[in-house]
Short mmCIF file of C-alpha atoms in Angstrom, two decimals:
data_model
loop_
_atom_site.label_atom_id
_atom_site.label_comp_id
_atom_site.label_asym_id
_atom_site.label_seq_id
_atom_site.Cartn_x
_atom_site.Cartn_y
_atom_site.Cartn_z
CA MET F 1 16.42 108.90 65.32
CA LYS F 2 14.52 106.08 66.23
CA ASP F 3 14.35 104.93 62.59
CA THR F 4 17.91 105.23 62.16
CA VAL F 5 18.47 103.28 65.05
CA LEU F 6 16.16 100.66 64.43
CA VAL F 7 17.81 100.30 60.70
CA TYR F 8 21.72 100.49 62.44
CA LEU F 9 19.64 97.16 64.70
CA PHE F 10 18.54 95.01 61.47
CA ARG F 11 21.97 95.97 59.69
CA MET F 12 23.68 94.22 62.63
CA PHE F 13 20.86 91.74 63.01
CA TRP F 14 21.61 91.04 59.36
CA SER F 15 25.05 91.17 59.41
CA LEU F 16 25.23 88.54 62.32
CA LEU F 17 22.85 86.12 60.78
CA LEU F 18 24.90 85.81 57.31
CA GLY F 19 27.88 84.89 59.91
CA GLY F 20 26.17 82.52 61.05
CA LEU F 21 23.99 81.78 57.92
CA LEU F 22 27.88 80.92 56.49
CA ILE F 23 29.38 78.65 58.40
CA TYR F 24 26.56 76.94 59.00
CA SER F 25 26.36 76.28 55.30
CA PHE F 26 30.05 75.25 54.85
CA LYS F 27 30.51 73.27 57.87
CA ARG F 28 27.66 71.43 56.01
CA SER F 29 28.60 70.99 52.64
CA TRP F 30 32.18 70.13 54.13
CA ASN F 31 30.82 67.30 56.10
CA VAL F 32 28.88 66.00 52.74
CA GLU F 33 32.55 65.85 50.17
CA HIS F 34 34.28 64.40 53.01
CA GLY F 35 31.54 61.71 53.71
CA ARG F 36 30.39 62.37 57.21
CA LYS F 37 26.84 63.57 56.08
CA LYS F 38 23.99 62.78 53.10
CA ASN F 39 23.75 66.02 50.88
CA ASP F 40 19.58 65.19 50.63
CA TYR F 41 19.74 68.42 48.07
CA SER F 42 22.38 67.03 46.27
CA GLU F 43 20.68 67.42 42.76
CA GLU F 44 19.42 70.75 42.88
CA TYR F 45 22.25 72.52 45.25
CA GLY F 46 25.37 70.91 45.08
CA THR F 47 27.69 71.26 47.91
CA VAL F 48 26.69 75.06 47.07
CA ILE F 49 27.90 76.99 50.03
CA PHE F 50 24.81 79.11 51.07
CA LEU F 51 24.37 81.64 48.32
CA ASP F 52 24.84 80.26 44.26
CA PRO F 53 27.52 82.77 43.80
CA LEU F 54 25.17 83.75 40.57
CA VAL F 55 23.20 85.53 43.90
CA PHE F 56 25.71 88.10 42.95
CA PRO F 57 24.84 89.63 39.82
CA ILE F 58 21.32 88.90 39.36
CA CYS F 59 20.25 90.20 42.17
CA ILE F 60 21.60 93.61 41.55
CA ALA F 61 20.30 93.61 37.56
CA PHE F 62 17.11 92.73 39.47
CA PHE F 63 17.26 96.10 41.90
CA ALA F 64 18.23 97.72 39.26
CA VAL F 65 14.53 97.05 37.35
CA LEU F 66 12.88 97.10 40.92
CA GLN F 67 14.34 100.81 40.74
CA GLY F 68 13.49 101.71 37.87
CA MET F 69 9.73 100.60 38.19
CA PHE F 70 8.34 101.82 41.16
CA PHE F 71 10.19 104.98 41.69
CA GLY F 72 11.04 108.38 39.80
CA PRO F 73 14.18 108.21 37.34
CA GLU F 74 15.62 110.70 39.43
CA ARG F 75 15.20 108.78 42.77
CA SER F 76 16.36 105.55 40.70
CA ARG F 77 20.10 107.09 39.27
CA ASP F 78 20.71 108.12 42.74
CA VAL F 79 19.87 104.89 44.48
CA LEU F 80 21.71 102.98 41.35
CA PHE F 81 24.74 105.51 41.49
CA SER F 82 25.00 105.01 45.28
CA LEU F 83 25.04 101.48 45.15
CA GLY F 84 27.26 101.11 42.57
CA VAL F 85 29.88 103.54 43.99
CA ASP F 86 29.21 100.96 47.50
CA LEU F 87 29.95 98.01 45.21
CA PHE F 88 33.41 99.17 43.13
CA PHE F 89 34.67 100.12 47.06
CA PHE F 90 33.99 97.54 48.38
CA VAL F 91 35.05 94.31 46.25
CA SER F 92 38.47 97.11 45.30
CA ILE F 93 39.22 96.81 49.09
CA TYR F 94 37.62 93.81 50.32
CA PHE F 95 39.82 91.96 47.53
CA SER F 96 43.64 94.15 47.93
CA LEU F 97 42.97 93.39 51.19
CA LEU F 98 42.14 89.66 50.92
CA LEU F 99 45.16 89.82 48.47
CA PHE F 100 47.37 91.28 50.46
CA LEU F 101 46.34 88.78 53.49
CA LEU F 102 46.19 85.64 51.42
CA PRO F 103 50.41 84.37 52.13
CA VAL F 104 48.85 83.80 56.01
CA LEU F 105 45.10 82.45 55.30
CA ARG F 106 47.02 80.02 53.03
CA LYS F 107 49.28 78.76 55.41
CA ARG F 108 47.03 78.44 57.92
CA TYR F 109 43.25 77.46 56.49
CA THR F 110 42.37 75.06 53.83
CA ALA F 111 42.07 75.32 50.58
CA ARG F 112 38.04 75.23 50.41
CA THR F 113 38.18 78.56 53.27
CA CYS F 114 39.86 80.76 51.71
CA ALA F 115 37.86 80.20 48.42
CA VAL F 116 35.29 81.03 50.29
CA PHE F 117 36.50 84.36 51.79
CA TRP F 118 36.31 85.81 47.96
CA LEU F 119 32.48 85.52 47.77
CA VAL F 120 31.95 87.70 50.89
CA PRO F 121 30.43 90.23 48.28
CA VAL F 122 28.13 87.38 47.46
CA PHE F 123 26.59 87.46 50.66
CA LEU F 124 26.43 91.01 51.43
CA PHE F 125 24.56 92.32 48.19
CA TYR F 126 21.24 90.83 48.23
CA GLN F 127 18.02 91.13 49.67
CA PRO F 128 17.48 93.19 52.65
CA ASN F 129 21.40 94.25 51.93
CA LEU F 130 20.60 96.09 48.84
CA LEU F 131 18.05 97.94 50.78
CA TYR F 132 20.32 99.74 52.87
CA HIS F 133 20.71 101.90 49.32
CA SER F 134 17.04 103.22 49.63
CA PHE F 135 17.91 105.47 53.13
CA VAL F 136 19.53 108.07 53.96
CA LEU F 137 22.04 106.83 56.91
CA PRO F 138 24.86 109.20 58.20
CA ALA F 139 28.20 108.32 56.00
CA LYS F 140 31.19 107.52 58.35
CA ALA F 141 33.35 108.62 55.43
CA VAL F 142 33.14 112.07 52.83
CA LEU F 143 34.78 111.45 49.74
CA TYR F 144 35.52 115.03 48.15
CA VAL F 145 35.38 114.55 44.40
CA PRO F 146 35.53 117.50 41.68
CA TYR F 147 32.37 117.65 39.36
CA PRO F 148 34.69 117.35 36.34
CA ALA F 149 36.07 114.63 38.05
CA VAL F 150 33.02 112.49 38.49
CA GLN F 151 31.64 113.56 35.15
CA ILE F 152 35.15 111.54 33.58
CA LEU F 153 35.74 109.58 35.83
CA LEU F 154 31.97 107.85 35.62
CA SER F 155 32.09 107.17 31.78
CA VAL F 156 35.72 105.64 31.43
CA TRP F 157 34.42 103.02 34.65
CA LEU F 158 30.77 102.37 32.59
CA THR F 159 32.92 102.20 29.17
CA GLY F 160 35.05 100.08 30.63
CA PHE F 161 33.35 97.74 32.73
CA VAL F 162 30.19 97.29 29.58
CA CYS F 163 33.60 96.43 27.62
CA ILE F 164 35.39 94.42 29.64
CA PHE F 165 31.87 92.52 30.95
CA GLY F 166 30.84 92.14 26.91
CA PHE F 167 34.10 91.70 26.03
CA GLN F 168 34.27 87.94 28.32
CA VAL F 169 30.95 86.82 27.70
CA PHE F 170 31.39 87.28 24.16
CA SER F 171 34.96 85.15 24.92
CA HIS F 172 33.16 82.61 26.81
CA LEU F 173 30.72 81.98 24.13
CA ARG F 174 32.63 81.54 21.14
CA PHE F 175 35.02 79.47 23.27
CA SER F 176 32.19 77.13 24.48
CA LYS F 177 31.12 76.57 20.40
CA SER F 178 34.32 76.27 19.71
CA LEU F 179 34.76 73.32 22.28
CA LYS F 180 31.65 72.11 20.59
CA ARG F 181 32.17 72.49 17.50
CA ASN F 182 36.24 70.34 17.55
CA SER F 183 34.75 67.45 20.31
CA CYS F 184 32.75 64.41 20.40
CA PRO F 185 31.03 62.37 22.95
CA GLU F 186 33.59 59.70 24.78
CA GLU F 187 33.08 56.34 23.37
CA ASP F 188 35.55 54.23 25.84
CA PRO F 189 33.26 51.99 28.10
CA ARG F 190 35.80 52.24 30.41
CA LEU F 191 36.35 56.15 30.92
CA LEU F 192 32.34 56.21 30.32
CA GLY F 193 32.22 53.47 33.58
CA LEU F 194 34.49 55.59 35.50
CA TRP F 195 32.90 57.77 35.55
CA LYS F 196 29.38 57.11 35.81
CA TYR F 197 30.93 55.49 39.30
CA TRP F 198 32.41 59.46 39.85
CA LYS F 199 28.52 60.92 39.65
CA LYS F 200 27.24 58.34 41.28
CA LYS F 201 29.53 58.35 44.25
CA LEU F 202 28.89 62.16 44.88
CA GLU F 203 25.68 62.61 44.34
CA ILE F 204 25.50 64.24 41.10
CA GLY F 205 22.37 63.99 39.70
CA ASP F 206 22.20 64.32 35.91
CA LEU F 207 19.46 66.76 36.15
CA THR F 208 17.49 67.81 33.47
CA ARG F 209 19.97 66.03 30.85
CA PRO F 210 23.31 64.16 31.49
CA ILE F 211 25.96 65.80 32.42
CA GLN F 212 28.12 65.05 29.01
CA LEU F 213 31.58 63.63 28.96
CA ARG F 214 33.28 64.69 25.83
CA ARG F 215 36.98 64.13 24.18
CA CYS F 216 37.90 67.87 22.17
CA ARG F 217 41.12 68.23 20.00
CA GLY F 218 43.00 71.76 20.61
CA ILE F 219 42.99 71.84 23.92
CA ARG F 220 45.92 70.84 26.78
CA THR F 221 43.68 70.16 29.82
CA PRO F 222 40.61 68.77 30.98
CA LEU F 223 37.78 71.92 31.58
CA THR F 224 34.30 71.63 32.77
CA VAL F 225 31.82 74.37 31.05
CA GLY F 226 28.09 75.19 31.90
CA LEU F 227 26.27 78.31 33.61
CA TYR F 228 23.09 76.53 33.84
CA ARG F 229 21.53 72.95 35.49
CA GLY F 230 21.84 70.32 33.10
CA SER F 231 24.57 72.33 30.50
CA TRP F 232 27.65 71.18 32.03
CA ILE F 233 29.91 69.15 29.82
CA THR F 234 33.69 68.18 30.73
CA TYR F 235 35.96 67.56 28.32
CA LEU F 236 38.92 65.71 27.48
CA PRO F 237 42.08 66.47 25.67
CA GLU F 238 43.14 63.60 22.79
CA ARG F 239 45.43 61.81 24.48
CA ASP F 240 45.51 58.35 26.60
CA PHE F 241 44.86 57.96 30.19
CA THR F 242 45.32 55.74 32.57
CA GLU F 243 41.72 54.74 35.37
CA GLU F 244 44.27 56.19 37.41
CA GLU F 245 44.60 59.70 35.85
CA ALA F 246 40.90 59.55 34.84
CA GLU F 247 40.22 59.06 38.55
CA LEU F 248 41.76 62.14 39.30
CA ILE F 249 40.50 63.91 36.88
CA PHE F 250 36.74 62.97 37.05
CA SER F 251 36.93 63.49 41.01
CA HIS F 252 38.05 67.26 40.09
CA GLU F 253 36.11 67.67 37.55
CA LEU F 254 32.73 66.76 39.84
CA HIS F 255 33.78 68.56 42.50
CA HIS F 256 33.46 71.86 40.51
CA ILE F 257 30.45 70.94 38.81
CA GLN F 258 28.70 69.71 43.03
CA ARG F 259 30.10 73.57 43.84
CA ARG F 260 28.80 75.47 40.81
CA ASP F 261 32.47 77.18 39.86
CA THR F 262 31.43 77.60 36.49
CA HIS F 263 29.17 80.60 38.94
CA THR F 264 31.73 81.76 40.66
CA LYS F 265 34.67 81.90 37.40
CA PHE F 266 31.33 83.80 36.70
CA PHE F 267 30.83 86.12 39.71
CA LEU F 268 34.85 87.01 39.59
CA ARG F 269 34.95 88.60 36.47
CA PHE F 270 32.34 90.12 37.17
CA CYS F 271 33.71 91.92 39.90
CA CYS F 272 36.90 91.58 37.51
CA ALA F 273 35.03 94.10 35.48
CA LEU F 274 33.34 95.79 38.07
CA GLY F 275 36.63 96.93 39.89
CA TRP F 276 38.44 97.37 36.21
CA LEU F 277 40.11 100.13 37.69
CA HIS F 278 42.07 98.94 40.18
CA PRO F 279 44.58 96.96 39.55
CA LEU F 280 45.23 95.15 42.27
CA VAL F 281 41.16 93.90 41.43
CA TRP F 282 43.19 91.81 38.55
CA LEU F 283 45.33 89.64 40.55
CA ALA F 284 43.06 89.39 43.54
CA VAL F 285 40.92 87.70 40.97
CA ARG F 286 43.05 85.26 39.16
CA LYS F 287 44.50 84.13 42.95
CA ALA F 288 40.61 83.74 43.72
CA GLU F 289 40.79 81.32 40.30
CA ASP F 290 43.40 79.98 41.39
CA ASP F 291 41.92 79.48 45.36
CA LEU F 292 39.22 76.99 42.92
CA GLU F 293 41.84 74.50 41.42
CA LEU F 294 43.63 73.97 44.89
CA SER F 295 40.67 73.58 47.14
CA CYS F 296 40.02 71.29 44.45
CA ASP F 297 43.06 70.21 44.57
CA GLU F 298 42.55 68.96 48.46
CA ILE F 299 39.44 67.42 47.89
CA VAL F 300 40.55 64.73 45.19
CA LEU F 301 43.73 63.78 47.99
CA ARG F 302 41.88 64.38 51.20
CA ASP F 303 42.91 60.55 51.82
CA ALA F 304 45.62 60.28 49.78
CA ASP F 305 49.10 58.55 49.38
CA ALA F 306 51.98 60.32 49.29
CA LYS F 307 52.05 57.80 46.13
CA THR F 308 49.12 59.24 44.39
CA ARG F 309 49.81 62.30 45.55
CA ARG F 310 53.11 62.19 43.42
CA LYS F 311 51.09 61.17 40.58
CA TYR F 312 48.94 64.09 40.39
CA ALA F 313 51.87 66.43 40.54
CA GLU F 314 52.94 64.52 37.21
CA LEU F 315 49.71 64.37 35.96
CA LEU F 316 49.13 68.19 36.84
CA LEU F 317 52.82 68.77 34.70
CA ARG F 318 52.36 66.75 31.94
CA ILE F 319 48.78 68.55 31.21
CA ALA F 320 49.32 71.88 32.32
CA GLY F 321 47.20 74.14 30.34
CA ASP F 322 44.66 77.86 30.66
CA ALA F 323 40.41 77.71 30.89
CA ARG F 324 39.50 80.78 29.23
CA GLY F 325 35.94 81.84 29.57
CA TYR F 326 33.66 80.71 32.68
CA SER F 327 35.18 77.43 32.80
CA THR F 328 36.51 75.20 34.98
CA CYS F 329 40.08 73.19 34.58
CA LEU F 330 42.38 70.71 35.91
CA SER F 331 46.04 71.94 35.64
CA ALA F 332 46.98 75.73 35.23
CA SER F 333 49.84 77.41 33.61
CA ALA F 334 52.87 77.14 34.05
CA LYS F 335 52.58 80.78 36.96
CA THR F 336 50.05 79.13 38.47
CA LEU F 337 51.64 74.91 39.19
CA ARG F 338 54.20 76.09 41.60
CA TYR F 339 52.15 76.51 44.51
CA ARG F 340 49.16 73.71 43.41
CA LEU F 341 52.44 71.04 43.40
CA ARG F 342 53.43 72.05 46.90
CA ALA F 343 50.17 72.05 48.14
CA THR F 344 49.57 69.21 46.50
CA VAL F 345 52.47 66.54 47.49
CA SER F 346 53.31 68.51 51.08
CA GLY F 347 49.90 67.51 52.05
CA ASP F 348 49.65 69.34 55.52
CA SER F 349 46.89 69.80 57.05
CA ALA F 350 44.96 72.94 58.02
CA ARG F 351 42.06 74.67 59.88
CA LEU F 352 38.19 75.44 59.00
CA GLY F 353 38.79 78.89 60.00
CA LEU F 354 35.12 79.39 61.41
CA GLY F 355 35.59 81.62 63.42
CA LEU F 356 37.25 84.48 61.00
CA LEU F 357 34.39 83.72 58.03
CA PHE F 358 31.87 84.57 60.80
CA LEU F 359 33.84 87.19 62.04
CA THR F 360 35.09 88.70 58.14
CA VAL F 361 31.33 87.94 57.60
CA ALA F 362 29.48 90.20 60.54
CA VAL F 363 32.24 93.47 59.74
CA SER F 364 31.67 93.20 56.02
CA GLY F 365 28.20 93.72 57.14
CA MET F 366 28.61 97.25 58.89
CA CYS F 367 30.58 98.35 56.78
CA VAL F 368 28.82 98.03 53.48
CA GLY F 369 27.30 101.56 52.54
CA ASN F 370 29.12 103.67 54.95
CA LEU F 371 30.81 105.79 51.98
CA ALA F 372 29.78 109.50 50.70
CA LEU F 373 31.02 110.73 47.56
CA THR F 374 30.52 114.47 47.51
CA THR F 375 31.02 117.22 45.02
CA ASN F 376 29.86 121.23 44.61
CA ARG F 377 31.79 122.82 47.29
CA GLY F 378 30.74 126.06 48.11
CA THR F 379 28.72 128.06 50.59
CA ILE F 380 25.02 127.76 51.85
CA ALA F 381 24.14 130.54 49.56
CA LYS F 382 25.27 129.06 46.63
CA ALA F 383 23.14 125.39 47.65
CA ALA F 384 20.40 127.40 47.72
CA GLY F 385 20.23 129.26 44.65
CA MET F 386 21.23 132.64 46.15
CA GLU F 387 24.22 135.29 45.90
CA THR F 388 24.07 136.18 49.65
CA ALA F 389 22.04 133.56 51.98
CA ARG F 390 18.76 135.43 53.32
CA VAL F 391 16.58 133.98 55.97
CA GLN F 392 13.26 135.04 56.66
CA ARG F 393 12.63 133.01 59.46
CA ALA F 394 14.62 130.60 61.84
CA GLU F 395 14.10 127.91 64.91
CA PHE F 396 17.21 126.65 66.86
CA LEU F 397 16.55 122.85 68.40
CA SER F 398 17.79 121.16 70.83
CA GLY F 399 17.64 119.01 73.48
CA SER F 400 16.73 115.11 73.15
CA GLU F 401 13.88 114.28 70.43
CA GLU F 402 11.37 113.29 73.42
CA ARG F 403 11.95 116.16 74.76
CA GLN F 404 12.94 119.16 72.77
CA GLU F 405 12.92 122.78 73.19
CA GLU F 406 12.81 125.31 69.90
CA THR F 407 14.14 128.89 70.03
CA LYS F 408 12.88 131.60 67.50
CA ILE F 409 15.75 133.68 65.88
CA LYS F 410 15.12 137.50 66.60
CA GLU F 411 18.17 137.96 64.42
CA THR F 412 18.05 137.10 61.57
CA ASP F 413 20.33 139.20 59.68
CA LEU F 414 23.01 138.14 61.99
CA LEU F 415 22.14 134.34 60.89
CA SER F 416 21.90 135.20 57.34
CA ARG F 417 25.46 136.56 57.18
CA TYR F 418 26.71 133.76 59.96
CA LEU F 419 24.93 131.47 57.44
CA GLY F 420 26.77 132.89 54.79
CA GLN F 421 29.85 131.77 55.33
CA ILE F 422 29.32 128.23 55.86
CA GLU F 423 31.04 125.46 53.14
CA VAL F 424 29.23 122.62 52.21
CA GLU F 425 29.31 119.93 49.57
CA GLN F 426 26.84 118.33 47.86
CA PHE F 427 26.81 114.56 48.00
CA LEU F 428 26.56 112.01 45.15
CA THR F 429 25.44 109.25 46.57
CA VAL F 430 22.61 108.48 49.10
CA CYS F 431 23.69 107.79 52.03
CA GLY F 432 24.92 111.30 53.38
CA GLY F 433 23.02 112.95 56.57
CA GLY F 434 20.51 111.92 58.91
CA GLU F 435 17.75 114.61 59.46
CA GLU F 436 16.80 114.20 63.24
CA GLU F 437 21.20 112.44 63.47
CA ASN F 438 22.69 115.08 65.55
CA ARG F 439 21.26 117.59 68.37
CA PRO F 440 21.39 121.17 67.78
CA ALA F 441 20.17 121.72 64.57
CA LEU F 442 18.68 124.45 62.72
CA TYR F 443 15.29 124.47 61.03
CA GLY F 444 13.79 127.96 58.98
CA ARG F 445 12.73 129.27 55.31
CA PHE F 446 15.16 132.17 52.82
CA SER F 447 13.28 134.71 52.02
CA ASP F 448 14.55 135.27 48.09
CA THR F 449 13.10 131.33 46.92
CA GLY F 450 11.12 130.64 49.65
CA GLN F 451 13.42 126.75 50.48
CA THR F 452 13.13 125.59 53.78
CA PHE F 453 16.13 124.20 55.30
CA PHE F 454 17.60 121.94 58.06
CA LEU F 455 20.76 122.05 59.42
CA THR F 456 22.59 119.43 61.75
CA GLU F 457 26.71 119.65 62.72
CA ASP F 458 26.86 117.92 59.32
CA CYS F 459 24.53 117.66 57.52
CA LEU F 460 22.17 120.66 55.85
CA THR F 461 19.11 119.87 54.02
CA ILE F 462 17.19 121.52 52.01
CA TYR F 463 13.83 121.41 50.53
CA GLY F 464 12.49 122.44 47.45
CA THR F 465 9.46 123.95 47.15
CA GLY F 466 6.86 125.26 44.18
CA SER F 467 7.92 123.26 41.02
CA GLU F 468 10.11 122.01 42.72
CA ARG F 469 8.17 120.62 45.58
CA GLY F 470 9.72 116.78 46.41
CA GLU F 471 13.10 117.69 44.96
CA THR F 472 15.41 117.36 48.18
CA LYS F 473 19.18 117.83 48.08
CA ARG F 474 21.52 117.34 50.79
CA TYR F 475 24.94 118.65 51.49
CA HIS F 476 27.66 118.27 53.89
CA VAL F 477 28.74 120.71 56.38
CA LYS F 478 32.74 121.51 56.60
CA THR F 479 32.58 124.48 58.50
CA PRO F 480 32.40 123.93 62.17
CA ILE F 481 29.35 125.58 64.22
CA ASP F 482 29.51 127.32 66.26
CA TRP F 483 25.76 126.91 68.06
CA GLU F 484 26.82 128.71 71.14
CA TRP F 485 26.23 131.77 69.45
CA ILE F 486 23.66 130.69 66.94
CA ARG F 487 21.46 130.46 70.51
CA GLN F 488 22.30 133.69 71.32
CA THR F 489 20.55 135.14 68.85
CA GLY F 490 17.18 134.05 69.69
CA ASP F 491 14.74 135.14 72.12
#
């Protein structure tokens, strides 16, 4: 009980800390981009809010490797399966809710705030949060799925994830090579001078090598490609731009670089592959990508007059196109332009929503890891591998952990028949019922198999014996237990 309470307290502390770090980083990034604070770390970190979005898939992969190195294959499989279930359900549900609330959020809060809301999973699934899947904690919700359905769904989901994510990576690499093959370095001194001026103004260093500016045939809109430090390239379509248009383009694309938005695109597409079975996830990811562009529109036009806003709207219309791969682009297709044009021309002020961001992260941090999947529904006898449950000995436990009372069960035959009527479901995920989580409880041994068991109000734990020593199976208890009757079978 104490260990479980400590884990919950730590989870609460960590969720509140994550929320505080997020709003601190967001406020700092906002002040830097609006010229209210100098960014001493701009070359290395840009104006990334708290964590680079690439942390999300990298930490998951790193966690999987560590599990395989330090734990057995069965334990690693169970933990990673639990993590996969948690990721799928959280991303699917959170993105769906955010999609539903997006019209209200866009109306009240800045575009940058809306873009940050999509990044909440990045802050939740890394470092100590992943360790939650190494502990067995009581589930807040239990979902039963027949085992054949689990096998089919898991196979379908895994196949779809590998195919979709693999196709995304392949398409991005092919698109990047095509851009390079059909482009050449920009040679116009006027544009190169403006490019250098805006990099200096936004405090964007050239890192390991200069951030390139190239002309590319075959594209209609300016876009930026690059996933690692020093690899960013901004491509311009083969058409003439006035100095004012070039400044708007460079400011937009360099803000994408400053914010590492190509990393955010990778994260969003990864989430799309992760939750591909949920149709709303696909729509949510498209809306999230729109918010990335809207947030750059917002910062580019923060001090612009009505004339400049109209010119920017006209520029968006003239160079409308699509960004492929993990790239960012100035203008989107006609399907997504309507809202951007309206926001561009209006210039309405909005709030940062720091309090709501903090609350979202804090609540989300407490929500992850609370869903358990169960399968193999049957009786306790079936769970123990017997036709009928035969209890060799048992003890009824009551009272608090500090002052525990033990009552030896005398009527083991009656108890055996009673336990044989109790229906249970095997936990598929690590999250389940804790051994010391509920009082009263029943501890005993089965005579036929020699297995020991621990029964609480909502969880049955069966421990292996002999060659199966160390193998523990947990089950969700479906049938209400008459603890008073069990107590009366004792002394």
